[in-house]
Each structure stands twice: as C-alpha cells, then as structure tokens.
Short mmCIF file of C-alpha atoms in Angstrom, two decimals:
data_model
loop_
_atom_site.label_atom_id
_atom_site.label_comp_id
_atom_site.label_asym_id
_atom_site.label_seq_id
_atom_site.Cartn_x
_atom_site.Cartn_y
_atom_site.Cartn_z
CA MET A 1 -108.26 93.52 -23.99
CA LEU A 2 -108.74 96.48 -26.33
CA GLY A 3 -111.23 98.99 -24.95
CA GLY A 4 -113.27 96.17 -23.42
CA VAL A 5 -113.10 94.08 -26.60
CA GLN A 6 -111.71 90.60 -26.10
CA VAL A 7 -109.48 89.62 -29.01
CA VAL A 8 -108.37 86.03 -29.47
CA ALA A 9 -105.86 85.35 -32.23
CA ALA A 10 -104.17 82.13 -33.27
CA LEU A 11 -102.51 80.53 -36.26
CA GLY A 12 -103.82 77.06 -37.00
CA ASN A 13 -101.74 74.18 -38.35
CA LEU A 14 -103.07 72.75 -41.58
CA ALA A 15 -103.83 69.21 -42.64
CA SER A 16 -101.22 67.50 -44.81
CA ARG A 17 -102.75 68.56 -48.11
CA ALA A 18 -102.81 72.27 -47.17
CA SER A 19 -99.58 74.19 -47.67
CA ARG A 20 -100.33 77.61 -46.23
CA THR A 21 -101.38 79.12 -42.92
CA TRP A 22 -105.03 79.83 -42.12
CA GLY A 23 -105.11 82.49 -39.42
CA ILE A 24 -108.16 82.48 -37.19
CA TRP A 25 -109.20 85.57 -35.24
CA ALA A 26 -112.28 85.80 -33.05
CA PHE A 27 -113.63 89.19 -31.97
CA THR A 28 -116.51 89.99 -29.67
CA ALA A 29 -118.13 92.86 -31.53
CA PRO A 30 -120.99 93.53 -33.99
CA VAL A 31 -120.92 94.51 -37.62
CA PRO A 32 -123.38 97.40 -37.87
CA GLY A 33 -122.20 98.36 -41.35
CA LEU A 34 -124.39 95.75 -43.05
CA PRO A 35 -127.82 97.31 -43.42
CA LEU A 36 -128.46 95.07 -46.39
CA LEU A 37 -128.32 92.03 -44.09
CA GLY A 38 -130.53 90.90 -41.25
CA ALA A 39 -133.71 91.54 -43.18
CA GLY A 40 -135.44 88.65 -41.52
CA ARG A 41 -134.99 85.06 -40.45
CA GLY A 42 -135.97 82.27 -42.79
CA SER A 43 -135.14 81.01 -46.23
CA VAL A 44 -136.42 80.06 -49.63
CA GLY A 45 -137.48 76.42 -49.54
CA VAL A 46 -138.00 73.75 -52.17
CA SER A 47 -141.33 75.13 -53.29
CA GLY A 48 -140.26 78.77 -53.29
CA SER A 49 -142.02 79.53 -50.01
CA ARG A 50 -140.38 80.71 -46.82
CA HIS A 51 -139.44 78.00 -44.30
CA ASP A 52 -138.14 79.07 -40.89
CA ARG A 53 -136.81 75.58 -40.23
CA GLY A 54 -135.68 74.64 -43.73
CA MET A 55 -136.86 71.34 -45.20
CA SER A 56 -138.20 68.70 -42.83
CA ILE A 57 -137.19 65.04 -43.16
CA PRO A 58 -140.56 63.96 -44.67
CA ILE A 59 -140.32 66.74 -47.27
CA VAL A 60 -136.79 65.73 -48.25
CA GLU A 61 -137.67 62.02 -48.34
CA GLY A 62 -140.70 62.67 -50.54
CA LEU A 63 -138.64 64.85 -52.86
CA VAL A 64 -135.96 62.16 -53.25
CA LEU A 65 -138.46 59.33 -53.81
CA ARG A 66 -140.45 61.29 -56.41
CA THR A 67 -137.27 62.21 -58.26
CA ALA A 68 -136.13 58.58 -58.18
CA ALA A 69 -139.42 57.42 -59.72
CA ARG A 70 -139.06 59.90 -62.57
CA HIS A 71 -135.53 58.65 -63.30
CA GLY A 72 -136.22 54.93 -63.04
CA VAL A 73 -134.22 54.55 -59.84
CA PRO A 74 -135.44 51.86 -57.39
CA GLY A 75 -136.72 52.95 -53.98
CA PRO A 76 -133.95 51.21 -51.99
CA VAL A 77 -131.34 53.09 -54.03
CA ALA A 78 -133.11 56.37 -53.32
CA GLN A 79 -133.15 55.54 -49.61
CA GLU A 80 -129.40 54.92 -49.69
CA LEU A 81 -128.83 58.30 -51.31
CA LEU A 82 -130.99 59.87 -48.62
CA ALA A 83 -129.04 58.09 -45.87
CA GLY A 84 -125.80 59.39 -47.38
CA SER A 85 -126.92 63.00 -47.68
CA ARG A 86 -126.29 66.15 -45.63
CA PRO A 87 -128.14 69.49 -45.74
CA CYS A 88 -126.40 72.70 -46.77
CA LEU A 89 -127.11 76.34 -47.47
CA HIS A 90 -126.30 77.83 -50.85
CA LEU A 91 -125.65 81.59 -50.85
CA VAL A 92 -126.62 82.82 -54.30
CA ALA A 93 -127.13 86.09 -56.15
CA PHE A 94 -130.67 87.42 -56.61
CA GLN A 95 -130.68 86.64 -60.33
CA ASP A 96 -129.92 82.99 -59.58
CA LEU A 97 -133.17 82.57 -57.64
CA THR A 98 -136.35 81.48 -59.35
CA LEU A 99 -139.09 84.06 -59.79
CA ALA A 100 -141.06 82.50 -56.94
CA GLN A 101 -138.01 82.57 -54.69
CA GLN A 102 -137.27 86.20 -55.54
CA GLU A 103 -140.69 87.22 -54.21
CA VAL A 104 -139.84 86.05 -50.68
CA ALA A 105 -136.03 86.29 -50.70
CA ARG A 106 -134.24 87.61 -47.60
CA PRO A 107 -130.53 88.55 -47.86
CA ALA A 108 -128.03 86.84 -45.57
CA ALA A 109 -124.55 87.60 -46.90
CA ARG A 110 -122.46 90.02 -48.92
CA THR A 111 -119.43 89.54 -51.09
CA GLY A 112 -116.51 91.96 -51.04
CA GLY A 113 -116.83 95.48 -49.73
CA LEU A 114 -115.02 96.94 -46.73
CA PRO A 115 -114.93 95.28 -43.31
CA SER A 116 -116.31 96.75 -40.10
CA LEU A 117 -114.04 95.92 -37.15
CA PRO A 118 -114.03 96.68 -33.42
CA ASP A 119 -112.63 100.05 -32.39
CA GLY A 120 -108.89 99.82 -31.83
CA VAL A 121 -108.51 96.66 -33.92
CA ASP A 122 -106.87 96.88 -37.33
CA ARG A 123 -107.29 94.57 -40.29
CA PRO A 124 -105.76 91.12 -39.82
CA ASP A 125 -102.09 90.73 -40.70
CA GLY A 126 -101.41 89.76 -44.30
CA ARG A 127 -103.69 92.44 -45.78
CA ALA A 128 -105.88 89.82 -47.46
CA PRO A 129 -109.07 91.28 -48.99
CA LEU A 130 -112.49 90.73 -47.49
CA VAL A 131 -114.29 88.26 -49.77
CA LEU A 132 -117.42 87.36 -47.81
CA THR A 133 -119.50 88.56 -44.85
CA VAL A 134 -122.25 86.28 -43.52
CA ASP A 135 -124.98 87.66 -41.28
CA CYS A 136 -125.41 84.76 -38.86
CA ALA A 137 -128.72 86.03 -37.46
CA ALA A 138 -130.25 86.04 -40.96
CA LEU A 139 -129.33 82.43 -41.72
CA PRO A 140 -131.89 79.63 -41.43
CA ARG A 141 -129.42 77.82 -39.19
CA GLU A 142 -131.90 75.02 -38.48
CA ALA A 143 -131.39 73.96 -42.10
CA LEU A 144 -127.78 72.98 -41.29
CA ASP A 145 -126.24 70.14 -39.29
CA ILE A 146 -123.28 72.31 -38.22
CA ALA A 147 -123.64 74.85 -35.41
CA LEU A 148 -122.95 78.40 -36.52
CA PRO A 149 -123.12 81.47 -34.25
CA SER A 150 -126.66 82.73 -33.71
CA ASP A 151 -125.70 86.40 -34.01
CA GLY A 152 -123.06 88.73 -35.36
CA SER A 153 -121.20 88.02 -38.57
CA LEU A 154 -118.58 85.73 -40.00
CA LEU A 155 -115.97 87.59 -42.08
CA PHE A 156 -113.73 85.73 -44.51
CA PHE A 157 -110.43 87.33 -45.58
CA THR A 158 -108.34 85.55 -48.21
CA GLN A 159 -106.68 85.83 -51.60
CA ILE A 160 -108.88 84.08 -54.15
CA GLU A 161 -106.79 84.78 -57.25
CA TYR A 162 -103.84 82.68 -56.08
CA GLU A 163 -102.95 80.55 -53.07
CA PRO A 164 -102.65 82.90 -50.09
CA GLU A 165 -99.79 82.95 -47.62
CA SER A 166 -102.36 83.40 -44.87
CA SER A 167 -106.12 83.75 -44.58
CA VAL A 168 -108.35 84.83 -41.73
CA VAL A 169 -111.84 84.01 -40.47
CA LEU A 170 -113.38 86.42 -37.97
CA HIS A 171 -116.52 86.01 -35.91
CA VAL A 172 -117.75 89.46 -34.96
CA ALA A 173 -120.49 89.00 -32.39
CA ALA A 174 -123.27 91.43 -31.54
CA GLY A 175 -122.83 94.02 -28.80
CA VAL A 176 -119.68 96.09 -29.39
CA ARG A 177 -119.27 99.15 -31.63
CA THR A 178 -117.34 98.74 -34.87
CA THR A 179 -116.23 101.06 -37.67
CA GLU A 180 -115.68 100.47 -41.37
CA ARG A 181 -112.00 100.21 -42.29
CA SER A 182 -110.28 101.78 -45.26
CA ALA A 183 -108.60 99.74 -47.98
CA THR A 184 -105.52 101.99 -47.97
CA TYR A 185 -102.45 101.49 -45.78
CA GLU A 186 -98.78 102.40 -45.71
CA LEU A 187 -96.09 99.97 -46.90
CA GLY A 188 -92.44 101.03 -46.63
CA GLY A 189 -93.46 104.64 -46.37
CA GLU A 190 -95.56 104.46 -49.54
CA PRO A 191 -99.36 104.29 -49.83
CA ALA A 192 -100.79 100.88 -50.78
CA GLN A 193 -104.26 99.58 -51.53
CA ILE A 194 -105.94 96.34 -50.48
CA ARG A 195 -108.10 94.74 -53.17
CA VAL A 196 -111.79 95.55 -52.67
CA TYR A 197 -114.21 93.24 -54.45
CA GLN A 198 -117.57 94.40 -55.71
CA PRO A 199 -120.17 94.21 -52.90
CA ASP A 200 -123.02 91.94 -53.95
CA VAL A 201 -125.89 90.60 -51.87
CA LEU A 202 -126.32 86.84 -51.48
CA TYR A 203 -129.47 84.97 -50.50
CA PRO A 204 -129.73 81.65 -48.60
CA VAL A 205 -131.25 78.63 -50.31
CA PRO A 206 -131.47 75.30 -48.43
CA GLY A 207 -129.95 72.45 -50.39
CA LEU A 208 -128.95 68.81 -50.21
CA THR A 209 -125.52 67.32 -50.78
CA VAL A 210 -124.63 63.67 -51.23
CA SER A 211 -121.68 61.69 -49.91
CA PRO A 212 -119.25 60.62 -52.65
CA ASP A 213 -119.39 57.10 -51.13
CA TRP A 214 -123.15 56.55 -51.33
CA ARG A 215 -122.84 54.44 -54.51
CA ASP A 216 -120.90 51.83 -52.54
CA SER A 217 -124.08 51.00 -50.60
CA PRO A 218 -125.53 47.50 -51.26
CA ALA A 219 -128.68 48.35 -53.24
CA THR A 220 -126.90 51.03 -55.26
CA SER A 221 -123.96 48.76 -56.05
CA ALA A 222 -126.37 46.08 -57.25
CA PHE A 223 -128.19 48.61 -59.42
CA LEU A 224 -124.90 49.74 -60.97
CA ASP A 225 -124.04 46.13 -61.84
CA SER A 226 -127.40 45.55 -63.52
CA GLY A 227 -126.76 47.48 -66.74
CA PRO A 228 -124.21 49.53 -68.72
CA ASP A 229 -126.09 52.82 -68.44
CA ARG A 230 -126.61 52.79 -64.68
CA ASP A 231 -123.84 55.30 -63.91
CA ASP A 232 -125.46 57.87 -66.20
CA ILE A 233 -128.85 57.24 -64.64
CA LEU A 234 -127.48 57.83 -61.15
CA ASP A 235 -125.64 60.96 -62.31
CA ASP A 236 -128.88 62.40 -63.68
CA PHE A 237 -130.79 61.31 -60.55
CA GLU A 238 -128.31 62.93 -58.16
CA ASP A 239 -128.22 66.18 -60.18
CA ALA A 240 -132.03 66.27 -60.25
CA VAL A 241 -132.24 65.75 -56.48
CA ARG A 242 -129.87 68.64 -55.82
CA ARG A 243 -131.76 70.93 -58.23
CA ALA A 244 -135.09 70.03 -56.65
CA ALA A 245 -133.76 70.51 -53.12
CA ALA A 246 -132.63 74.03 -54.08
CA GLY A 247 -136.07 74.75 -55.51
CA GLY A 248 -134.62 75.35 -58.97
CA ALA A 249 -132.14 78.03 -57.88
CA SER A 250 -128.86 78.11 -59.79
CA HIS A 251 -126.09 77.22 -57.31
CA GLY A 252 -123.31 75.74 -59.43
CA VAL A 253 -121.06 78.77 -58.90
CA ALA A 254 -121.89 79.99 -55.43
CA VAL A 255 -120.94 79.93 -51.76
CA GLN A 256 -121.96 76.85 -49.81
CA LEU A 257 -122.21 76.54 -46.04
CA GLY A 258 -122.19 73.03 -44.55
CA GLY A 259 -122.99 69.81 -46.36
CA PHE A 260 -120.52 67.72 -48.34
CA SER A 261 -117.98 69.57 -50.46
CA SER A 262 -118.01 69.44 -54.27
CA PRO A 263 -114.24 69.66 -54.81
CA TRP A 264 -112.39 69.88 -58.10
CA GLN A 265 -109.70 67.62 -56.65
CA SER A 266 -109.67 65.40 -53.55
CA ALA A 267 -112.20 66.23 -50.86
CA PRO A 268 -110.82 67.84 -47.68
CA ASP A 269 -113.92 66.89 -45.61
CA GLU A 270 -112.87 63.38 -44.66
CA GLY A 271 -112.82 61.49 -41.38
CA ASP A 272 -113.90 63.81 -38.57
CA LEU A 273 -113.61 66.93 -40.73
CA VAL A 274 -116.78 68.53 -42.08
CA LEU A 275 -117.26 71.45 -44.42
CA LEU A 276 -117.79 74.90 -42.93
CA ALA A 277 -117.71 76.83 -46.21
CA GLN A 278 -116.92 76.35 -49.88
CA MET A 279 -116.39 79.46 -51.98
CA HIS A 280 -116.08 79.55 -55.74
CA GLY A 281 -113.88 82.41 -56.89
CA GLN A 282 -116.48 83.34 -59.49
CA SER A 283 -119.03 83.96 -56.74
CA ILE A 284 -116.75 86.82 -55.60
CA ASP A 285 -115.22 87.89 -58.92
CA PRO A 286 -116.58 86.51 -62.24
CA ASP A 287 -113.07 86.33 -63.69
CA VAL A 288 -111.53 84.18 -60.91
CA TYR A 289 -111.51 80.39 -61.30
CA THR A 290 -110.50 79.02 -57.89
CA GLN A 291 -112.21 77.16 -55.11
CA THR A 292 -111.60 77.69 -51.39
CA LEU A 293 -112.73 75.01 -48.94
CA ILE A 294 -112.72 75.43 -45.14
CA VAL A 295 -113.17 72.41 -42.88
CA GLY A 296 -113.13 71.51 -39.19
CA THR A 297 -114.70 69.07 -36.77
CA HIS A 298 -118.31 69.41 -35.65
CA GLU A 299 -117.05 70.07 -32.13
CA ASP A 300 -114.60 72.81 -33.12
CA ILE A 301 -117.15 74.57 -35.32
CA ALA A 302 -119.82 74.41 -32.61
CA GLY A 303 -117.35 75.56 -29.96
CA ARG A 304 -116.09 78.41 -32.17
CA ARG A 305 -112.57 77.02 -31.93
CA TYR A 306 -111.76 78.58 -35.28
CA GLU A 307 -108.03 78.22 -34.73
CA ALA A 308 -108.53 74.50 -35.42
CA LEU A 309 -110.02 75.04 -38.90
CA GLU A 310 -108.13 73.92 -41.99
CA PHE A 311 -108.34 75.30 -45.51
CA GLU A 312 -107.52 74.26 -49.02
CA GLN A 313 -107.51 76.22 -52.27
CA GLN A 314 -108.05 74.26 -55.49
CA VAL A 315 -107.62 75.44 -59.08
#
C-alpha cells in the first residue's frame, strides 16, 4: 500500500509467438489530468448521429443486407458474414470523422502526452513512453463485446518504433489523487529524457470486424466456387460493410478496441484469446510503421486480470 493506494504489479508470460515481456500494472487511482476527455457518454453511429448503445442488431443486419444487395452478394452469404462478425470501437482523429460525425463528436482518448499517476508511484520500470490514454467513462462500452472498466483510464506504455523489452498497461480507476509525471529522469548520474509523443485527441466510432474464417461457411464457399471473380466481389463487399458500419469515418490507420484484429502477419486473437487493443504506430506518430496487438481471454479482460494479457508487435 502506498498512501492508501493499492498497487498490483505482475509480469505476464507471453504466448509462443511473442518474444518480449508485457508488464501489467493495475492502480486504483483517477487520472484528473485529462480535461479533454470525459466530455460525455455516447458515440458517433452509422448515420452520424449519437447512439448511447452503439448499433443495435437490427441496424447492423439491415446495413449488411443492403450492402450485400448493392454488391451482388446473396442474402445467405451476407448472413454468414454477419454471424462471423464482432463489434469494435475505432479511435480516430477529428479530421478522420465525416462532417456529420464531427458535429456530434465526443472525445474518448488521447495519444502521447505525459501520464498522471497516483501520488508516491513512479513511472513503470523500463521507461517506455506513454502512447495512449483511454477515458473508460467516455467510451460507448455497450458497443463492445468485451468488458472494459466503467471508469478511470487505461494507460498504454510501450515502444512503438521497435520491439520493446517490456511494455505496461495501467488501469487508473476513479477516486484517488494523481499528479502528472515529468519525462526527465536520472540514468547513471546523468539526466535522461523519455520520449513524449504529440498529444492528440481521438474520438470513438463504432465499427464491425469480420472473422478471417467466415468465407469457409457453406453458402459463402459455394458462392466462391460459382465464378472466377467471386473473391474480388467478397473483398469489395467486406470493405464496404466495414466503411458503412463506421459511418464513413476513416479508420485504416487508427486505434481499435475489441473486435477481430487486422494483423499484418498471423492473427494473435485465436482460440480463447480476443483482441483488447490494436494500435497502428502511425496513429501515435505519422512516421512509425508498426502495429501493436494486445490480446487476452474474455474472462481475464472482464476480471481486470491484466497480468494475463499477451502482446505482439508486427512490422
């Protein structure tokens, strides 16, 4: 206990494809240094309006079926895509929203900047920079099928320019005083500086992701076998569904919470593992071309057993 603040720290073992350590710290404390967050609950939905509960099943089904009709995709194939889909939240910059979405946008995250930590608690070991802070109370959490904290913030510390030796996820809950920490520290008696990325506000946009295995379903497999151009048709159909679900927002280079991953290499969300977060390096720094994926089981994410999370960085 540090001044009444409970600190739980652990180092989690990684899955076989991950080669570094992902440190998981959980603090019981708030992050008051984010006035740009918490501006309201809700999100930008498929039509550009605000939806406190995200997109309902009938809305998503209608969207998928209408898109299928425009692309010449049979209804049973569209239903198989729908059955193999999972909701997500894209965290995007203001300029990546449509004009209609910008009118009702509510911020929910921030890239970079300096972290606010509980009194008496220093930065995590490893001196990794803060890359993302998510205001949990500002998220339309009902739009996800993973259980995130209802308050406080999730802080992500990691090296995005090269594979880190260690990375840290912190949940800082509401209720305990925190202070903003400096980027300077002493190393071997000499002053040193932790990298501070440009603080930029991100906005939540509900989206839809599709399982990479959905094309193995019976109706879809039959459709693929019915002509030489069917792969291209399904590619265009799937892309159009994801664009429509995001209401036209640009989310190709962004942060994604929940849903299926869109990896550059093999997907880490397999078996019981589901995606917590996927961060493109360019969403933090426009000159960084990496991808960080963080996965865990539904139970561990819901139970805030962050020490069980696994991570992978792809380039």
